GROMACS .gro file of C-alpha atoms in nm:
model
  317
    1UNK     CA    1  13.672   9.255  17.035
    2UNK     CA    2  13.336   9.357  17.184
    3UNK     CA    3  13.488   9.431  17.465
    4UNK     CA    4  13.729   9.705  17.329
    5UNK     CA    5  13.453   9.824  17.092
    6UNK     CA    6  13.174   9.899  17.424
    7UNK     CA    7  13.526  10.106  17.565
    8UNK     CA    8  13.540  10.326  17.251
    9UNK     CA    9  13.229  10.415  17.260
   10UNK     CA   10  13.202  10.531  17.645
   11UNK     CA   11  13.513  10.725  17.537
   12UNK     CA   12  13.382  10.871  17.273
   13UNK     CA   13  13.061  10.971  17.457
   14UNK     CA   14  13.302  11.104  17.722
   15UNK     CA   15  13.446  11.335  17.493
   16UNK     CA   16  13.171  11.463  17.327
   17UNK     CA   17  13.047  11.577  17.638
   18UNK     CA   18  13.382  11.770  17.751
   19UNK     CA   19  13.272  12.157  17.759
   20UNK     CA   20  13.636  12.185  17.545
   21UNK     CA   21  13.498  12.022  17.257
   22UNK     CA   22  13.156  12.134  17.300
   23UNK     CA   23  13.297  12.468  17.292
   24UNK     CA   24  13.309  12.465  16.913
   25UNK     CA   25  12.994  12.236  16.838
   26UNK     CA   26  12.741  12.352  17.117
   27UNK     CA   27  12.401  12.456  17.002
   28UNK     CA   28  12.458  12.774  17.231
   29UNK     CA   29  12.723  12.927  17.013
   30UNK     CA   30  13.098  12.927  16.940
   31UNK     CA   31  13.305  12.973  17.325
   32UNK     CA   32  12.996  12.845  17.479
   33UNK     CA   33  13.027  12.568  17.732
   34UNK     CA   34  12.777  12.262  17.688
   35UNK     CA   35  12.578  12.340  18.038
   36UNK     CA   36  12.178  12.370  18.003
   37UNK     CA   37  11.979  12.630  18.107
   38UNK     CA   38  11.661  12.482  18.333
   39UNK     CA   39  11.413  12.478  18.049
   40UNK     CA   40  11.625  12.447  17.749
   41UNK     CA   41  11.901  12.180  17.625
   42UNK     CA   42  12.244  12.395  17.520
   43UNK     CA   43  12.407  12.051  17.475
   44UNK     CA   44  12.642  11.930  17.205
   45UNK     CA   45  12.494  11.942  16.814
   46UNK     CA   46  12.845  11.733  16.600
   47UNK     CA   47  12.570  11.761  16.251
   48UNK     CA   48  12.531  12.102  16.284
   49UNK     CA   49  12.808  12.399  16.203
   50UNK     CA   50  12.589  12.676  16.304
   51UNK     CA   51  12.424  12.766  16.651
   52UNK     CA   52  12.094  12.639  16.708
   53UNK     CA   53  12.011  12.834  17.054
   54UNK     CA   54  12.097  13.174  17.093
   55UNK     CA   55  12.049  13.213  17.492
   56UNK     CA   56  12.254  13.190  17.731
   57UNK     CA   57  12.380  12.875  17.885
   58UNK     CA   58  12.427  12.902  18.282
   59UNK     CA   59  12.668  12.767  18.518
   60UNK     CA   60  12.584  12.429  18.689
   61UNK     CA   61  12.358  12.460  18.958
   62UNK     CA   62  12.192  12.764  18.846
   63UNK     CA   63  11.878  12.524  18.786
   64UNK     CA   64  11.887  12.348  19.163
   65UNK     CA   65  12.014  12.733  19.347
   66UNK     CA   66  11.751  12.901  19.567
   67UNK     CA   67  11.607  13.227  19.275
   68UNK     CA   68  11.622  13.564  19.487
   69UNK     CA   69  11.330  13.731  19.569
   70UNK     CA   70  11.191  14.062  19.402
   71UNK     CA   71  11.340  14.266  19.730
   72UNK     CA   72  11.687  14.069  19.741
   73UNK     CA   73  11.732  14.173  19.373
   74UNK     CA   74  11.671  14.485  19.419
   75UNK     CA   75  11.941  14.564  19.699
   76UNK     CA   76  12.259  14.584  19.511
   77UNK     CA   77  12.470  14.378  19.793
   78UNK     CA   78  12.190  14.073  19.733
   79UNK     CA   79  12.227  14.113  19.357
   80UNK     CA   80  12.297  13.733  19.207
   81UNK     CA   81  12.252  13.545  18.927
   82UNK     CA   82  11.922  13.460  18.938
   83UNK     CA   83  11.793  13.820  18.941
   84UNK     CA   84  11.756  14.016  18.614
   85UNK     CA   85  11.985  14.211  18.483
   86UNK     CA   86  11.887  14.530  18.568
   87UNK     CA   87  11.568  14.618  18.845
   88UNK     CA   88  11.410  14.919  18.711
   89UNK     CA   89  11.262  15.249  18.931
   90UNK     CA   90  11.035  15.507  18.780
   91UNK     CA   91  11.297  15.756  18.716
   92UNK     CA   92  11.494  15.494  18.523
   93UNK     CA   93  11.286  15.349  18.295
   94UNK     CA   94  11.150  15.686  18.166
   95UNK     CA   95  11.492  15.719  18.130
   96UNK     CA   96  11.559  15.413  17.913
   97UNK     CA   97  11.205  15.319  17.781
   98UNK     CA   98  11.247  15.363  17.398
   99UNK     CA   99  11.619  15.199  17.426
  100UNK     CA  100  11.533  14.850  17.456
  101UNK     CA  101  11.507  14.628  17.211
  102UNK     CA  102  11.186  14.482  17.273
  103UNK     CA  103  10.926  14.593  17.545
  104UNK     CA  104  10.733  14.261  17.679
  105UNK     CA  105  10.418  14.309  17.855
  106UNK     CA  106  10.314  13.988  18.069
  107UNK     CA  107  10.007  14.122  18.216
  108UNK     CA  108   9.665  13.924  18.122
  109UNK     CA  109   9.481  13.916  17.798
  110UNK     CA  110   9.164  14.111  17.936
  111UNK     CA  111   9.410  14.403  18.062
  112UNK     CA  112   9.600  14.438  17.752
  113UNK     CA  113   9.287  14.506  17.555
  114UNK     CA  114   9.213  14.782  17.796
  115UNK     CA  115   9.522  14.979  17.707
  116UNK     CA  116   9.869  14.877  17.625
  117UNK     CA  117  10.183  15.065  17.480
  118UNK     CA  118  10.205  15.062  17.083
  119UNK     CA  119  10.561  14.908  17.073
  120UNK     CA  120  10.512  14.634  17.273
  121UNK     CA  121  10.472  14.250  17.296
  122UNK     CA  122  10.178  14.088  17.468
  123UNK     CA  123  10.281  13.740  17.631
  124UNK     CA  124   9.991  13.709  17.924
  125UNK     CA  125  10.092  13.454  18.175
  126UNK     CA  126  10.471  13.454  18.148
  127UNK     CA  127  10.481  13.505  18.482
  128UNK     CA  128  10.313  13.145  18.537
  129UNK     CA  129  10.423  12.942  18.298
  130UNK     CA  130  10.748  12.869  18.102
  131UNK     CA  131  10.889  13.117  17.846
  132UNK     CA  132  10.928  12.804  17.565
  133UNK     CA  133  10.525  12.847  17.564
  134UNK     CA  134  10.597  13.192  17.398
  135UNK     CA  135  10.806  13.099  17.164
  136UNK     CA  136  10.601  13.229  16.851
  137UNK     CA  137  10.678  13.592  16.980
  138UNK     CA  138  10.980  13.542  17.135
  139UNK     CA  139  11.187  13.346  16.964
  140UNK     CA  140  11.549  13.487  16.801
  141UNK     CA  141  11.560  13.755  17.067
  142UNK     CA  142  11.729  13.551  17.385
  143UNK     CA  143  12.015  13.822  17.349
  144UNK     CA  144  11.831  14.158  17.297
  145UNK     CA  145  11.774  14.410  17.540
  146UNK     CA  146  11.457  14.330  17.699
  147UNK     CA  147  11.208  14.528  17.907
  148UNK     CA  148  10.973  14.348  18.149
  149UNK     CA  149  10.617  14.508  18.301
  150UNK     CA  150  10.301  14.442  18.442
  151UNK     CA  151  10.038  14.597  18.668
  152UNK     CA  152  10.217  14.647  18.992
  153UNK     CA  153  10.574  14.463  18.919
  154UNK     CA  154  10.547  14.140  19.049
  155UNK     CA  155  10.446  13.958  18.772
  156UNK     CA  156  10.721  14.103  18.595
  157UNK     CA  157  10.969  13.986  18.828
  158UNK     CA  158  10.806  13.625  18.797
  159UNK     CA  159  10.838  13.620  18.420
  160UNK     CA  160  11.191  13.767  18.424
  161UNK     CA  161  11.266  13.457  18.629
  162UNK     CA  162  11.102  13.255  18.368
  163UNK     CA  163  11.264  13.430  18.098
  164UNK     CA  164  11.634  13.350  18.248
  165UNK     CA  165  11.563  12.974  18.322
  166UNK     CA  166  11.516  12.968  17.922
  167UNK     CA  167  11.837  13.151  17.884
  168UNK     CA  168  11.752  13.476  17.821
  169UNK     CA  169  12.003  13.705  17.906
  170UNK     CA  170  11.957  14.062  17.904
  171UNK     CA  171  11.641  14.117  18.110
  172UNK     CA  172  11.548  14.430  18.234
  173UNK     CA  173  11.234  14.410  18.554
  174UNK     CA  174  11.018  14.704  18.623
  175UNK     CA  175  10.888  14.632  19.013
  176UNK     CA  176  10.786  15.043  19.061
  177UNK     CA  177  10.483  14.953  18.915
  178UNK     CA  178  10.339  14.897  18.604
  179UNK     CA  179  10.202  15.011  18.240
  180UNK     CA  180   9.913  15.203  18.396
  181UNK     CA  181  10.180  15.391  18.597
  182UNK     CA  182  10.432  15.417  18.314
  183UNK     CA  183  10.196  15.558  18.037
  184UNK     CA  184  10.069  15.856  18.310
  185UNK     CA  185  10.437  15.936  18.415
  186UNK     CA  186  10.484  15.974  18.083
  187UNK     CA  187  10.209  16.197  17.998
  188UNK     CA  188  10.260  16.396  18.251
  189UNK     CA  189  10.631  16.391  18.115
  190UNK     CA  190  10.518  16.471  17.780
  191UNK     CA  191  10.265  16.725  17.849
  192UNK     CA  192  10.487  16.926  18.069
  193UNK     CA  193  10.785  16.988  17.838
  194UNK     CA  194  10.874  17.227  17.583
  195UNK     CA  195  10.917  16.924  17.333
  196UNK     CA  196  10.560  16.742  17.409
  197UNK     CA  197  10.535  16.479  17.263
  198UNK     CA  198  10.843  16.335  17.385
  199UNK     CA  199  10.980  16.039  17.248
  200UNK     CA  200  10.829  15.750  17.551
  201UNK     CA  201  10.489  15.876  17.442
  202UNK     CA  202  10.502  15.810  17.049
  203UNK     CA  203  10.604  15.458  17.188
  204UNK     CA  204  10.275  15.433  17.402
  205UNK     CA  205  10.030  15.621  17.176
  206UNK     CA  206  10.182  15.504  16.833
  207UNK     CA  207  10.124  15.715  16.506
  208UNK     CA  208   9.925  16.009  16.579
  209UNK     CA  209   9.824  16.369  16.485
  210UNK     CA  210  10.115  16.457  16.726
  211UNK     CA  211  10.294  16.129  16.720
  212UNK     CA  212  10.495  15.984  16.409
  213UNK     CA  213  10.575  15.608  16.426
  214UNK     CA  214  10.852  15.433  16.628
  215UNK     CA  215  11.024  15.171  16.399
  216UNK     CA  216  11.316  15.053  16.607
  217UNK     CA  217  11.617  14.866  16.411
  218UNK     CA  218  11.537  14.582  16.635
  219UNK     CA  219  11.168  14.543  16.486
  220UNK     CA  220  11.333  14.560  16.141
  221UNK     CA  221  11.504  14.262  16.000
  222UNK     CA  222  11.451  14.311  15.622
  223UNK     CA  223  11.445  14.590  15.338
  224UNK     CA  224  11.117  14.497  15.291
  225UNK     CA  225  10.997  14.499  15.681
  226UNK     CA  226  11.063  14.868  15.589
  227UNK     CA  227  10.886  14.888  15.199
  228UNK     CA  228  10.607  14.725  15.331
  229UNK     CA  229  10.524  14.960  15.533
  230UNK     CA  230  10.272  15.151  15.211
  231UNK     CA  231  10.263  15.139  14.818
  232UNK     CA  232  10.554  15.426  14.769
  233UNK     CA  233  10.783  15.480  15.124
  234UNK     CA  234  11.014  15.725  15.094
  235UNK     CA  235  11.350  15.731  15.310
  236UNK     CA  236  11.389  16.041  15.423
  237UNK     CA  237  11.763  16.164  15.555
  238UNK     CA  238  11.672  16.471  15.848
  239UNK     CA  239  12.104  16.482  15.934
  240UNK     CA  240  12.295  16.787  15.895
  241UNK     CA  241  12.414  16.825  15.548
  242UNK     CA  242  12.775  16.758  15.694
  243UNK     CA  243  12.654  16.412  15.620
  244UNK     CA  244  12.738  16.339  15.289
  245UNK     CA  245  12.691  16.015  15.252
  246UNK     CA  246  12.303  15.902  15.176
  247UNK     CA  247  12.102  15.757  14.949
  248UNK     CA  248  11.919  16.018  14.771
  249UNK     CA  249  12.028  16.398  14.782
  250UNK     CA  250  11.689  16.514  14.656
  251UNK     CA  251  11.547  16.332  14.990
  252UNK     CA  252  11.708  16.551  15.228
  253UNK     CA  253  11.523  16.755  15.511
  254UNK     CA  254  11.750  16.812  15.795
  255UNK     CA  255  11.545  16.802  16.152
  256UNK     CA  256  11.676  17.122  16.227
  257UNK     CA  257  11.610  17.328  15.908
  258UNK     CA  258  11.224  17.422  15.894
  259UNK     CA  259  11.238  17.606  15.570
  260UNK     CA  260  11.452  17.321  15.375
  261UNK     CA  261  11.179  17.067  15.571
  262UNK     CA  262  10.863  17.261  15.393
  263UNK     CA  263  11.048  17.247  15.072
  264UNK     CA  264  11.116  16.868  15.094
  265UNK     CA  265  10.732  16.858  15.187
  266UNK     CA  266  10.645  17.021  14.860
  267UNK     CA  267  10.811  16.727  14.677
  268UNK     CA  268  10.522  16.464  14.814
  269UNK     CA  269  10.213  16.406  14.849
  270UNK     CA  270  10.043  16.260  15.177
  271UNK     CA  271   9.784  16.065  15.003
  272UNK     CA  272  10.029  15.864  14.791
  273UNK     CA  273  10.365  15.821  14.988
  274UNK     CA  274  10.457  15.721  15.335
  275UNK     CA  275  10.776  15.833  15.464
  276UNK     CA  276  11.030  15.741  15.682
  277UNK     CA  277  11.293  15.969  15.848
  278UNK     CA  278  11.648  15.815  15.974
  279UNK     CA  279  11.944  15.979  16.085
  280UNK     CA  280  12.278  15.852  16.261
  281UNK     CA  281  12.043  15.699  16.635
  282UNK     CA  282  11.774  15.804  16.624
  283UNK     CA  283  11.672  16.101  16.804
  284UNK     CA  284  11.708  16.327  16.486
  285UNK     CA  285  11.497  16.092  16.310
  286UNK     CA  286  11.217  16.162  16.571
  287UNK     CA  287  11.283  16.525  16.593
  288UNK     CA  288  11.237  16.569  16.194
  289UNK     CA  289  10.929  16.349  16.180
  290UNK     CA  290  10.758  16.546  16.448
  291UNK     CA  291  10.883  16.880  16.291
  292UNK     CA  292  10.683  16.755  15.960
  293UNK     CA  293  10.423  16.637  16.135
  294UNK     CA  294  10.406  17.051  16.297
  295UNK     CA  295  10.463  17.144  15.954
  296UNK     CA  296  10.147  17.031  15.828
  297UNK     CA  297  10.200  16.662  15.718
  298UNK     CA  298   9.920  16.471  15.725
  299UNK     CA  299  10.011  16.106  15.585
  300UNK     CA  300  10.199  15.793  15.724
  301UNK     CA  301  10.546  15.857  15.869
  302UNK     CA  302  10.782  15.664  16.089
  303UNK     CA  303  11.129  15.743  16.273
  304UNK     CA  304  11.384  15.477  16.229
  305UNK     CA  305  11.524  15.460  16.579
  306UNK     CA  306  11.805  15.300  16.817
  307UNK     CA  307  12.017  15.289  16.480
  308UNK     CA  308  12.053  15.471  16.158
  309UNK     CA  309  12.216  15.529  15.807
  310UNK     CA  310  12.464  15.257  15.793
  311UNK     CA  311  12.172  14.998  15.942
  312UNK     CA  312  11.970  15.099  15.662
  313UNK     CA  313  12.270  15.078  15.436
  314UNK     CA  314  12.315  14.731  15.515
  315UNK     CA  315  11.955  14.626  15.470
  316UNK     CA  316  11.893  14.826  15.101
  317UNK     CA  317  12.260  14.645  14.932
   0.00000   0.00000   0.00000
């Protein structure tokens, strides 16, 4: 009897280590195969009915394999596993630099107090040690689009690597240099255009005389991340009035309309409320903020950006 009862339970262990069981119980999600990623268990969870790890589990022998170098990844033909998703150049981060979800800055403490973008995390020495040290800032966004930079890029490429042995999976690694670089590009940017400030350099500088306030959807997770923001915040819809849908007619001052923007300015006052534009992306949002800010607007006031309306909808139901 002993006997048959030590066979049932190798069997049993067997089986709960099959990746087609684990499929539906593994802490890395639903479809997810019960592999680990170097730094991080994705193995089986039978107690619990809801993901517990939202990274990405690798293939075996990801862990053991040989990690490209910073040149290898950059050559497309060398392009593997092991190298972020995307390598970024100059031209295409200025492209992309207020699109990601979160910007992470791994250079040290001392040069992050000299200067460091607005809408950014600070996580100094990721590129030595392992991202489950950074947990308190990082944790919860193993999926988002992430942007990587330092002082010269190879820090950033070091941290990436960090980043995927936890199971991130959407890394994005500047190597073309670093913040110092990126904020003059984008001043110069800026300064030169028709439009200055551009969009990058509200991101850098933060709230401004020139600048309103990024507020990405992916820094917002609650209604009240947003009504938290001052004592009366006011949601302010800048789309074409083609929109009909919204939440308050009377709050209406489409980006493009200065006179209809100076009469919705009438309607508040700068020492009381703090106001927050939104449209269907973003980029309206930003263009009606700054157009207010022109305008003569002197208080607190933020552009909801990478998402819109229906976000907001979602959050205020």
């Amino acid at each position: 009897m002993r006997t048959v009862l030590i066979l049932f339970s190798l069997l049993t262990i067997g089986l709960a280590a099959a990746p087609l069981l684990c499929s539906k119980t593994s802490q890395c999600g639903g479809g997810s195969d019960c592999y680990l990623t170097c730094e991080n268990t994705c193995g089986c969870n039978d107690t619990s009915s809801s993901p517990m790890y939202g990274g990405k589990c690798q293939e075996p022998g990801f862990c053991e394999g040989t990690f490209l170098d910073l040149q290898d990844c950059i050559e497309p033909l060398q392009y593997g596993p092991t190298c972020p998703r995307k390598m970024l150049g100059m031209y295409d981060l200025l492209e992309s630099y207020t699109s990601y979800d979160f910007r992470i800055d791994v250079r040290s403490a001392p040069e992050w107090a000299e200067d460091h973008a607005n809408i950014s995390i600070p996580t100094p020495g990721l590129a030595f040690h392992p991202a489950k040290n950074y947990l308190d800032v990082l944790e919860g966004k193993e999926d988002a689009r992430i942007l990587v930079y330092c002082r010269s890029g190879g820090r950033a490429f070091e941290a990436s690597h960090n980043l995927l042995k936890y199971g991130f999976s959407n890394i994005h690694s500047f190597y073309q240099g670093g913040f110092p670089d990126i904020k003059r590009r984008v001043v110069e940017v800026s300064e030169s255009s028709e439009d200055h400030p551009i969009k990058a350099l509200c991101y850098i500088t933060g709230g401004s005389d020139i600048c309103p306030t990024p507020l990405p959807k992916s820094h917002v997770n609650s209604a009240e991340d947003i009504t938290s923001l001052g004592d009366n915040v006011v949601l302010v819809d800048v789309r074409p009035r083609s929109y009909t849908n919204t939440f308050d007619d009377d709050l209406r001052a489409p980006a493009n309309k200065k006179r209809q923007i100076k009469k919705f300015l009438k309607t508040v006052d700068e020492t009381e409320h703090t106001l927050v534009t939104f449209c269907e992306e973003g980029n309206f949002a930003f263009k009606g903020a700054k157009a207010m800010i022109e305008l003569g607007w002197g208080g607190p006031i933020y552009f909801f950006d990478n998402g819109g309306y229906k976000d907001l909808k979602k959050l205020f139901a």
